[in-house]
mmCIF file with all atom_site columns, C-alpha atoms in Angstrom:
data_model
loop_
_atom_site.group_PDB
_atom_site.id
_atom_site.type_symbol
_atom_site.label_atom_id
_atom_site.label_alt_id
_atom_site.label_comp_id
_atom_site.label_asym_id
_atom_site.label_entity_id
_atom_site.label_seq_id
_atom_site.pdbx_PDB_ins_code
_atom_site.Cartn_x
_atom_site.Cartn_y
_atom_site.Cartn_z
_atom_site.occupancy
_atom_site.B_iso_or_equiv
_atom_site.pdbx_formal_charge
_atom_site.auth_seq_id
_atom_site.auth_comp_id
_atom_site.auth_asym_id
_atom_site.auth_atom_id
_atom_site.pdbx_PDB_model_num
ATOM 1   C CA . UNK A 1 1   ? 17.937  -32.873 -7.112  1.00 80.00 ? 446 UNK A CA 1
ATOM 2   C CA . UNK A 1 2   ? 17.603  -30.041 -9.414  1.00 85.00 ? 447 UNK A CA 1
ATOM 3   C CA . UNK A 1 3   ? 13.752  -29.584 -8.764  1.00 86.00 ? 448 UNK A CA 1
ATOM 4   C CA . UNK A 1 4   ? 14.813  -29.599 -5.068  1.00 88.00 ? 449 UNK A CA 1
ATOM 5   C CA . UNK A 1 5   ? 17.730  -26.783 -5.191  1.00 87.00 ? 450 UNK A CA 1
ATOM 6   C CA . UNK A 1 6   ? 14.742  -24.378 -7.701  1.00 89.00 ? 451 UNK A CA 1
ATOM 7   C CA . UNK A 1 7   ? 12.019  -24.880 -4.852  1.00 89.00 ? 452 UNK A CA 1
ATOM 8   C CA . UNK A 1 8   ? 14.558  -23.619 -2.268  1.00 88.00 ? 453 UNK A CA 1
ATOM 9   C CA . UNK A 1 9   ? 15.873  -21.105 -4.122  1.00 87.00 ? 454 UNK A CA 1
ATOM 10  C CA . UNK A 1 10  ? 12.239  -20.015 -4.684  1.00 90.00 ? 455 UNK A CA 1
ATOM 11  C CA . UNK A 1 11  ? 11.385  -20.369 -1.195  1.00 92.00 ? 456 UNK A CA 1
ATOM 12  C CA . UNK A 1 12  ? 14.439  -18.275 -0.196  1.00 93.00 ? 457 UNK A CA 1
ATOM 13  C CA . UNK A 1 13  ? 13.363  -15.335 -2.925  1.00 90.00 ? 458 UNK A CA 1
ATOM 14  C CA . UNK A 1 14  ? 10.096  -15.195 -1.110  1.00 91.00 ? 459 UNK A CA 1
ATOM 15  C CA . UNK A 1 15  ? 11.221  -15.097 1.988   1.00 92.00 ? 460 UNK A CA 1
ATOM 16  C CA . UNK A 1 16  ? 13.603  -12.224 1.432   1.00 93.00 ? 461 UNK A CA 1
ATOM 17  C CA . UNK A 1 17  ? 11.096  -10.473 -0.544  1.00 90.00 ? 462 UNK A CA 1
ATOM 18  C CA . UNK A 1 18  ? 8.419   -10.828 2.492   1.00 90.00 ? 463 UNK A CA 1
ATOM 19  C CA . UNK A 1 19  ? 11.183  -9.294  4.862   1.00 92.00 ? 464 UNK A CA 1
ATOM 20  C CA . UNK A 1 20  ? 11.965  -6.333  2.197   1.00 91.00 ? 465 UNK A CA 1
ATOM 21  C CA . UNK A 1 21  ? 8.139   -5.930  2.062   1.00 92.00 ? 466 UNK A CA 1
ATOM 22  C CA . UNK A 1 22  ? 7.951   -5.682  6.040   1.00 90.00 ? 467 UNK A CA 1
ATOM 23  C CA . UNK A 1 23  ? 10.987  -3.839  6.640   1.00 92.00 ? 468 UNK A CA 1
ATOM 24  C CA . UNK A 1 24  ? 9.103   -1.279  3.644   1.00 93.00 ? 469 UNK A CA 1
ATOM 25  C CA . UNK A 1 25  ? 5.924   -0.881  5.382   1.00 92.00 ? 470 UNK A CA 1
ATOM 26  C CA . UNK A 1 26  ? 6.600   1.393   8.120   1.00 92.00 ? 471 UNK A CA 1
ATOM 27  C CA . UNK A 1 27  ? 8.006   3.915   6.036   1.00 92.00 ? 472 UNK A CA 1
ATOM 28  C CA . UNK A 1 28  ? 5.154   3.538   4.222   1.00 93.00 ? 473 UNK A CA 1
ATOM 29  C CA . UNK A 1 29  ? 3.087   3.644   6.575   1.00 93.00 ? 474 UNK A CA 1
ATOM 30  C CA . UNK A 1 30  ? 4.385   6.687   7.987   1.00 92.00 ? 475 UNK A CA 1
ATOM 31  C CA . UNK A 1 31  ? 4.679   8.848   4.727   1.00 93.00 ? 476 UNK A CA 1
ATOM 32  C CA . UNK A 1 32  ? 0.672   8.111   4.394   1.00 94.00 ? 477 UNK A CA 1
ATOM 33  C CA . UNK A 1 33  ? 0.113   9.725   7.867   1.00 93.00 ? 478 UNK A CA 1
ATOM 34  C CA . UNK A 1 34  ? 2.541   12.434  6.872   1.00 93.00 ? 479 UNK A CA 1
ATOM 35  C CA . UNK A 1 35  ? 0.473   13.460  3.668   1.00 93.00 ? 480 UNK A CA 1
ATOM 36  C CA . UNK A 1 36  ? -3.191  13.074  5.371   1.00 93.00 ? 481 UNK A CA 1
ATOM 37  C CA . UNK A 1 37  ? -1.211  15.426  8.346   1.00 92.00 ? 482 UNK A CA 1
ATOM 38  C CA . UNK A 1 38  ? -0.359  17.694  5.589   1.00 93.00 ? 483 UNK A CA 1
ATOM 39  C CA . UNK A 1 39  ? -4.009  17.654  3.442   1.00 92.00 ? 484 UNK A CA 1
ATOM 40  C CA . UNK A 1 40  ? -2.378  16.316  0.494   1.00 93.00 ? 485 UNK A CA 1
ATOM 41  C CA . UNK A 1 41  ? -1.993  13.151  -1.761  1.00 94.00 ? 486 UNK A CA 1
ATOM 42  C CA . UNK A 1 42  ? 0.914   11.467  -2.361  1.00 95.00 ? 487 UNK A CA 1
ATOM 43  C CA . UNK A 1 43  ? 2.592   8.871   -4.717  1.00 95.00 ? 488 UNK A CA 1
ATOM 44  C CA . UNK A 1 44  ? 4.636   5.922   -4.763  1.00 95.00 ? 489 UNK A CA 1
ATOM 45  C CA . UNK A 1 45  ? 7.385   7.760   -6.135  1.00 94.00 ? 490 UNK A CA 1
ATOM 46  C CA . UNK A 1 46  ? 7.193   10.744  -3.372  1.00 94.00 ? 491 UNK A CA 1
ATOM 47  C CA . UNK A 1 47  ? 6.784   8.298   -0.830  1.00 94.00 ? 492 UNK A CA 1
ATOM 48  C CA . UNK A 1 48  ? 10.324  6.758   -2.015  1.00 92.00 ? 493 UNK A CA 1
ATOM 49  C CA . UNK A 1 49  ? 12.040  10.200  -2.832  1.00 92.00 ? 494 UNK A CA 1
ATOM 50  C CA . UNK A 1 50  ? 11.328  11.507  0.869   1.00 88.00 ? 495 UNK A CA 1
ATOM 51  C CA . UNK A 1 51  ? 11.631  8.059   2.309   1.00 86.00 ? 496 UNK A CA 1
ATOM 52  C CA . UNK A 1 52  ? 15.300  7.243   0.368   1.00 89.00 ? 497 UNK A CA 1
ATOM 53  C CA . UNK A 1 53  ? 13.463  4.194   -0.016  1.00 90.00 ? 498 UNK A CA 1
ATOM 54  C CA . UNK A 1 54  ? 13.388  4.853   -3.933  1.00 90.00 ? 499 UNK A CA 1
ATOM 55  C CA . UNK A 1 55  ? 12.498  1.160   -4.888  1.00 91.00 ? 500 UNK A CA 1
ATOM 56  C CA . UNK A 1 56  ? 8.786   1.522   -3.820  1.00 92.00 ? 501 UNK A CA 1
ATOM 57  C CA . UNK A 1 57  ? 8.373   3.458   -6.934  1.00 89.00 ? 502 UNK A CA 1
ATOM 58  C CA . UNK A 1 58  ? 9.135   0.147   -8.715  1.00 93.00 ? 503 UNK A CA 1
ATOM 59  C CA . UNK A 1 59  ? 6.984   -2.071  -6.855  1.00 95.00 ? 504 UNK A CA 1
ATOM 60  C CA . UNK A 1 60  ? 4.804   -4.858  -8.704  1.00 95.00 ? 505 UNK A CA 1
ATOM 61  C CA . UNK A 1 61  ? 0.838   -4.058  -8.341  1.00 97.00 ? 506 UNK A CA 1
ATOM 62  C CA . UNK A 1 62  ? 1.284   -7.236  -6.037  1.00 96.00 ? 507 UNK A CA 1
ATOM 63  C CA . UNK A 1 63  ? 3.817   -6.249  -4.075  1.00 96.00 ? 508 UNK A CA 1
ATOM 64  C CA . UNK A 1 64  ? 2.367   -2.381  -3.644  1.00 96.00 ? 509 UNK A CA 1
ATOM 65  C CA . UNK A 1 65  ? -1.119  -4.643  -2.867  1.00 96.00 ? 510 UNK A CA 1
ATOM 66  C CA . UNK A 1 66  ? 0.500   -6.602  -0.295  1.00 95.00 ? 511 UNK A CA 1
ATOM 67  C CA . UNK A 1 67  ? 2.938   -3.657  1.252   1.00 94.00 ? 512 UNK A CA 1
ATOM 68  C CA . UNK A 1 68  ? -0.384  -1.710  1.806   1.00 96.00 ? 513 UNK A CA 1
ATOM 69  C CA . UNK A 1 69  ? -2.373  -4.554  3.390   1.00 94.00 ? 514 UNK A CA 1
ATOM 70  C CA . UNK A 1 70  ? 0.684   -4.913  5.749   1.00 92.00 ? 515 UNK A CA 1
ATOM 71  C CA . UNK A 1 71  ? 0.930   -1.091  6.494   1.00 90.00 ? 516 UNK A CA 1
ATOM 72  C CA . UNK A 1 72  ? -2.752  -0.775  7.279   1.00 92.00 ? 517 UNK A CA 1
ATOM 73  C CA . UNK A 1 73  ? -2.788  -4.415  9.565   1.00 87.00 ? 518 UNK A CA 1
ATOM 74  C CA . UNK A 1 74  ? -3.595  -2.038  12.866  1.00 88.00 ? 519 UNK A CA 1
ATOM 75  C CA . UNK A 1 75  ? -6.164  0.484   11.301  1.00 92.00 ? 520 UNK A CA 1
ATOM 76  C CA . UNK A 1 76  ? -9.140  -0.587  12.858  1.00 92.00 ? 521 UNK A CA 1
ATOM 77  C CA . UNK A 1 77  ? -12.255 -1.811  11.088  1.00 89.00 ? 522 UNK A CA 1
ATOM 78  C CA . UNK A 1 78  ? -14.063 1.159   10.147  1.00 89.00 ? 523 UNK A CA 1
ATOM 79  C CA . UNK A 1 79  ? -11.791 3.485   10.208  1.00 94.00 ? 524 UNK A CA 1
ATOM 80  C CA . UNK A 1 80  ? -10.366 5.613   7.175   1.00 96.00 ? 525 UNK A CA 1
ATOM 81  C CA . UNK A 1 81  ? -7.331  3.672   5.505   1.00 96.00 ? 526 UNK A CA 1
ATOM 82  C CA . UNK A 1 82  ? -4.273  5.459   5.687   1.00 96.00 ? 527 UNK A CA 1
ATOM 83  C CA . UNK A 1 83  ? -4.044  4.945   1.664   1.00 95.00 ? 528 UNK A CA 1
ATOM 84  C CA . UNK A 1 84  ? -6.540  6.570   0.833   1.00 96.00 ? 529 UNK A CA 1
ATOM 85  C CA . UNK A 1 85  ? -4.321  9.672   0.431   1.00 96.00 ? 530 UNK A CA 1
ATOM 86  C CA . UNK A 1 86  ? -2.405  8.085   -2.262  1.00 95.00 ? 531 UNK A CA 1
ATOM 87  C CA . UNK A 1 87  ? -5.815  6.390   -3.980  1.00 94.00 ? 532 UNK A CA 1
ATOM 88  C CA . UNK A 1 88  ? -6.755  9.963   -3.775  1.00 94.00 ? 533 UNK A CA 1
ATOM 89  C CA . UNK A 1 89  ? -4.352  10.911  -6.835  1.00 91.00 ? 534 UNK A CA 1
ATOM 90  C CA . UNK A 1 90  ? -7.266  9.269   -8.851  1.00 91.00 ? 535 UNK A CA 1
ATOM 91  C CA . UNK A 1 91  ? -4.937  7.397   -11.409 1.00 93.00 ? 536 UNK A CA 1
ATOM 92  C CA . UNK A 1 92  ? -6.230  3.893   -12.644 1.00 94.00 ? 537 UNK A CA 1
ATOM 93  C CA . UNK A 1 93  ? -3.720  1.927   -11.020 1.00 94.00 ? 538 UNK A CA 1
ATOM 94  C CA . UNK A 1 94  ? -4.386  4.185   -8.168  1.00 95.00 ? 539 UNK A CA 1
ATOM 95  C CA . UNK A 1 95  ? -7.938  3.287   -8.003  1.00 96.00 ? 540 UNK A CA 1
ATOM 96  C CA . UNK A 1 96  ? -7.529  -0.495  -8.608  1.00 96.00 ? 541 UNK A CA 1
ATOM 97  C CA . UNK A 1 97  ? -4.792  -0.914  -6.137  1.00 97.00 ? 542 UNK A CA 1
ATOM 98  C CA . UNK A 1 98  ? -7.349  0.729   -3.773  1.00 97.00 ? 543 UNK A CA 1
ATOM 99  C CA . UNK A 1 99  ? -10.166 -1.876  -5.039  1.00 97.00 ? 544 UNK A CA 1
ATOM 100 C CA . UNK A 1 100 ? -7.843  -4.895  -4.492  1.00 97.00 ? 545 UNK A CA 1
ATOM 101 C CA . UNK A 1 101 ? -7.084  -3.495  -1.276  1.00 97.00 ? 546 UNK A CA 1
ATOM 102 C CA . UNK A 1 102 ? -10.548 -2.997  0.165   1.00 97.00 ? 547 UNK A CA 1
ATOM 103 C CA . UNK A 1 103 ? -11.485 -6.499  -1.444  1.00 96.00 ? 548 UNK A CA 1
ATOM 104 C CA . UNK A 1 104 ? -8.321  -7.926  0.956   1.00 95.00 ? 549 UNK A CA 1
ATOM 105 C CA . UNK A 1 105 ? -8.534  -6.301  3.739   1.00 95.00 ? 550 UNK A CA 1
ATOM 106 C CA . UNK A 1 106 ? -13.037 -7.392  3.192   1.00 94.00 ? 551 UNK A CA 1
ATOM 107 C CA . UNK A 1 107 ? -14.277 -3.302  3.081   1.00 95.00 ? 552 UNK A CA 1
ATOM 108 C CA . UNK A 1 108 ? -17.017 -2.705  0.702   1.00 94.00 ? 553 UNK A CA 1
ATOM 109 C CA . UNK A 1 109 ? -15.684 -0.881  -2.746  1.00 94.00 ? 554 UNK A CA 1
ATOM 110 C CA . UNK A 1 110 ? -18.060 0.877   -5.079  1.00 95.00 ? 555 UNK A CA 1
ATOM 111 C CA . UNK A 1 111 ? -18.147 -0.766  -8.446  1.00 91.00 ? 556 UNK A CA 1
ATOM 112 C CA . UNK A 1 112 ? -17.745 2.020   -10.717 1.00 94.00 ? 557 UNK A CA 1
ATOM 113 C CA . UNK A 1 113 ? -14.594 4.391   -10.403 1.00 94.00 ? 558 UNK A CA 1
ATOM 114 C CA . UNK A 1 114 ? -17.010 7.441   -9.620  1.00 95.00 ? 559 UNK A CA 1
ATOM 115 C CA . UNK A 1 115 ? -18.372 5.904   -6.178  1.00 96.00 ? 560 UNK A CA 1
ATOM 116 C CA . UNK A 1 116 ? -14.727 4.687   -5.293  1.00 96.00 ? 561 UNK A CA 1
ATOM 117 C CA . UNK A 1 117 ? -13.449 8.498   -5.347  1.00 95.00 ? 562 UNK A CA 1
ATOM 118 C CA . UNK A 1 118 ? -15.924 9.720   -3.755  1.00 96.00 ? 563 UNK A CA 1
ATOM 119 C CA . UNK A 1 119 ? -15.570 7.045   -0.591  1.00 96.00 ? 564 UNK A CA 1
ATOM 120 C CA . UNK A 1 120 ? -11.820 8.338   -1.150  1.00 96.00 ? 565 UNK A CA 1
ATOM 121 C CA . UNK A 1 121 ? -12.360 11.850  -0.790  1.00 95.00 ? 566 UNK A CA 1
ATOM 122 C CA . UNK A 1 122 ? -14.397 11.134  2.155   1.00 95.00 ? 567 UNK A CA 1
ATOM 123 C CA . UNK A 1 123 ? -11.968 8.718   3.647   1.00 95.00 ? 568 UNK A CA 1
ATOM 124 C CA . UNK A 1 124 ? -9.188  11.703  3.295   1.00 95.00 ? 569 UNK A CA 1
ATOM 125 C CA . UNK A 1 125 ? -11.824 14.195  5.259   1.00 93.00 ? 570 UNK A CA 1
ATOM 126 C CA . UNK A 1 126 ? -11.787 11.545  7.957   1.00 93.00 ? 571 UNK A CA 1
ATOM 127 C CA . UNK A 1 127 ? -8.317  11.529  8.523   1.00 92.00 ? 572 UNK A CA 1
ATOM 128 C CA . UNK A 1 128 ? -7.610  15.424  8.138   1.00 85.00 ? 573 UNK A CA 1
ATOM 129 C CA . UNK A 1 129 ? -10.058 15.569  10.922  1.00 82.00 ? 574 UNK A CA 1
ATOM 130 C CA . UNK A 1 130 ? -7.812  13.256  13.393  1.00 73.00 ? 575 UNK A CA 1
ATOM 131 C CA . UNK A 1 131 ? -5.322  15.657  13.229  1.00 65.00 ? 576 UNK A CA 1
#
């Protein structure tokens, strides 16, 4: 009985953590398109200061991992990520939330940190051009 009521209970935590994650994403989503608008790179913590949404800031890696894959679900094969902007600060968990990302969403990643940036910095050239 016990085992029972800890499953749901666990089942219920991930449930309401999926729906924080998706309710998250599009202002996510939309303070990545406001940076690459504006030529700069942003961070987890600026994206929660201008959002209000201050708890993306505090994000686990998998959560930040998972919020990004759900944020760039429409940006079509080939095309610049929308992340890229805040990969762009060049941090190491910066860079390796980027890597996990590519490797989820199956877009090649450089192996050393070097080649990564630079597909960055060209990825963030790609979007300044689309606007």
């Amino acid at each position: 009985m016990q085992r029972e009521q800890e499953e749901a209970a666990e089942r219920q935590a991930q449930q309401k953590r999926a729906e924080r994650l998706g309710y998250l994403a599009p202002f996510v989503m939309g303070a990545l398109k406001k940076a690459a608008r504006e030529e700069r790179v942003t961070t987890w913590r600026e994206m929660g200061d201008k959002a209000g949404q201050h708890e993306l800031s505090r994000l686990t890696h998998q959560d930040k991992l998972t919020l990004l894959e759900t944020a760039e679900n429409k940006t079509l094969p080939g095309s610049p990520l929308w992340s890229a902007v805040l990969a762009a600060t060049g941090s190491d968990d910066a860079l390796r939330l980027h890597r996990d990302l590519l490797h989820r969403l199956q877009r090649p990643a450089p192996a050393d940190d070097t080649g990564l940036l630079a597909q960055i910095t060209a990825e963030c050239a790609q979007l300044r051009r689309q606007w």
